PDB file of C-alpha atoms and ligand atoms in Angstrom:
ATOM      1  CA  MET A   1       3.735   2.675   8.010  1.00  0.00           C
ATOM      2  CA  LEU A   2       0.240   3.233   8.932  1.00  0.00           C
ATOM      3  CA  GLU A   3      -1.738   0.183  10.179  1.00  0.00           C
ATOM      4  CA  LEU A   4      -4.586   0.925   8.202  1.00  0.00           C
ATOM      5  CA  ARG A   5      -7.263  -0.086  11.054  1.00  0.00           C
ATOM      6  CA  PRO A   6     -10.380  -2.018   9.872  1.00  0.00           C
ATOM      7  CA  ASN A   7     -13.071  -0.102  11.685  1.00  0.00           C
ATOM      8  CA  CYS A   8     -14.163   3.074  13.199  1.00  0.00           C
ATOM      9  CA  GLU A   9     -13.245   3.221  16.633  1.00  0.00           C
ATOM     10  CA  ARG A  10     -16.324   5.207  17.712  1.00  0.00           C
ATOM     11  CA  CYS A  11     -19.151   3.286  15.802  1.00  0.00           C
ATOM     12  CA  GLY A  12     -17.658   0.190  14.584  1.00  0.00           C
ATOM     13  CA  LYS A  13     -18.387   0.822  11.197  1.00  0.00           C
ATOM     14  CA  ASP A  14     -16.118  -1.190   9.050  1.00  0.00           C
ATOM     15  CA  LEU A  15     -13.208   0.894   7.167  1.00  0.00           C
ATOM     16  CA  PRO A  16     -11.683  -1.204   4.696  1.00  0.00           C
ATOM     17  CA  ALA A  17      -8.264  -0.180   3.317  1.00  0.00           C
ATOM     18  CA  GLU A  18      -9.998   1.251  -0.016  1.00  0.00           C
ATOM     19  CA  ALA A  19     -12.589   3.262   2.337  1.00  0.00           C
ATOM     20  CA  ALA A  20     -12.700   6.737   1.347  1.00  0.00           C
ATOM     21  CA  ASP A  21     -14.318   7.891   4.293  1.00  0.00           C
ATOM     22  CA  ALA A  22     -11.897   6.719   6.770  1.00  0.00           C
ATOM     23  CA  MET A  23     -10.164   9.548   9.051  1.00  0.00           C
ATOM     24  CA  ILE A  24      -7.140   9.307  11.265  1.00  0.00           C
ATOM     25  CA  CYS A  25      -5.253  11.140  13.584  1.00  0.00           C
ATOM     26  CA  SER A  26      -1.386  11.487  13.859  1.00  0.00           C
ATOM     27  CA  PHE A  27      -1.497   8.244  16.275  1.00  0.00           C
ATOM     28  CA  GLU A  28      -3.789   6.711  13.795  1.00  0.00           C
ATOM     29  CA  CYS A  29      -6.830   6.765  16.141  1.00  0.00           C
ATOM     30  CA  THR A  30      -9.178   5.788  13.131  1.00  0.00           C
ATOM     31  CA  PHE A  31     -12.735   7.071  13.054  1.00  0.00           C
ATOM     32  CA  CYS A  32     -15.302   7.632   9.707  1.00  0.00           C
ATOM     33  CA  ARG A  33     -16.101  10.793   8.352  1.00  0.00           C
ATOM     34  CA  ASP A  34     -19.723  10.615  10.112  1.00  0.00           C
ATOM     35  CA  CYS A  35     -18.514  10.253  13.331  1.00  0.00           C
ATOM     36  CA  VAL A  36     -15.681  12.609  12.780  1.00  0.00           C
ATOM     37  CA  GLU A  37     -18.261  15.196  11.516  1.00  0.00           C
ATOM     38  CA  THR A  38     -21.293  14.625  13.812  1.00  0.00           C
ATOM     39  CA  ARG A  39     -19.816  13.412  17.045  1.00  0.00           C
ATOM     40  CA  LEU A  40     -16.522  14.369  17.076  1.00  0.00           C
ATOM     41  CA  ALA A  41     -15.982  18.197  15.765  1.00  0.00           C
ATOM     42  CA  GLN A  42     -13.254  17.336  13.777  1.00  0.00           C
ATOM     43  CA  ARG A  43     -10.963  16.225  16.872  1.00  0.00           C
ATOM     44  CA  CYS A  44      -9.729  13.015  17.961  1.00  0.00           C
ATOM     45  CA  PRO A  45     -11.098  12.302  21.055  1.00  0.00           C
ATOM     46  CA  ASN A  46      -7.954  10.307  22.492  1.00  0.00           C
ATOM     47  CA  CYS A  47      -5.531  12.799  21.874  1.00  0.00           C
ATOM     48  CA  GLY A  48      -7.176  16.177  20.864  1.00  0.00           C
ATOM     49  CA  GLY A  49      -5.318  16.174  17.756  1.00  0.00           C
ATOM     50  CA  ASN A  50      -7.080  17.055  14.136  1.00  0.00           C
ATOM     51  CA  LEU A  51      -8.491  14.132  11.783  1.00  0.00           C
ATOM     52  CA  VAL A  52      -7.301  14.115   8.327  1.00  0.00           C
ATOM     53  CA  PRO A  53      -8.475  11.631   5.601  1.00  0.00           C
ATOM     54  CA  ARG A  54      -6.457   8.414   5.580  1.00  0.00           C
ATOM     55  CA  PRO A  55      -4.563   7.948   2.314  1.00  0.00           C
ATOM     56  CA  ILE A  56      -5.628   4.934   0.342  1.00  0.00           C
ATOM     57  CA  ARG A  57      -2.806   2.199   0.049  1.00  0.00           C
ATOM     58  CA  PRO A  58      -2.509   1.158  -3.688  1.00  0.00           C
ATOM     59  CA  ALA A  59      -3.757  -2.242  -4.357  1.00  0.00           C
ATOM     60  CA  ALA A  60      -0.133  -3.850  -5.225  1.00  0.00           C
ATOM     61  CA  ALA A  61       1.298  -2.247  -1.873  1.00  0.00           C
ATOM     62  CA  LEU A  62      -1.632  -3.634  -0.167  1.00  0.00           C
ATOM     63  CA  ALA A  63      -0.827  -7.305  -1.175  1.00  0.00           C
ATOM     64  CA  LYS A  64       2.793  -6.889  -0.135  1.00  0.00           C
ATOM     65  CA  TYR A  65       2.076  -4.753   3.001  1.00  0.00           C
ATOM     66  CA  PRO A  66      -1.496  -5.485   4.335  1.00  0.00           C
ATOM     67  CA  ALA A  67      -3.759  -3.446   6.345  1.00  0.00           C
ATOM     68  CA  SER A  68      -4.317  -4.261  10.135  1.00  0.00           C
ATOM     69  CA  THR A  69      -7.128  -6.565  11.201  1.00  0.00           C
ATOM     70  CA  THR A  70      -7.290  -5.880  15.116  1.00  0.00           C
ATOM     71  CA  ARG A  71     -10.467  -3.872  15.407  1.00  0.00           C
ATOM     72  CA  VAL A  72      -9.996  -0.856  18.137  1.00  0.00           C
ATOM     73  CA  PHE A  73     -13.326  -0.458  19.304  1.00  0.00           C
ATOM     74  CA  LYS A  74     -14.267   2.536  21.841  1.00  0.00           C
ATOM     75  CA  PRO A  75     -17.584   3.771  21.962  1.00  0.00           C
ATOM     76  CA  ALA A  76     -18.404   6.946  23.871  1.00  0.00           C
TER      77      ALA A  76
HETATM   78 ZN1  LIG B   1     -17.919   6.168  13.036  1.00  0.00          ZN
HETATM   79 ZN1  LIG B   2      -5.562  10.127  18.402  1.00  0.00          ZN
END
């Protein structure tokens, strides 16, 4: 199950579970679309993998399986 991390690892922007601009790699390193397009050249800086839009968990499922609240922040 996806953790749904609460922020962009690069700039710290909040990315709540319903954020449409959250992007993740296969390890769930999480970034905002702005960082992915302007700073990261579409690649995860941690693992080199591609980044794809994070799916949005429906509200009913989110109540049962809440998003992570653990912030991961590694500015460049
Ligand atoms: Zn960002
Ligand atoms: Zn990664």
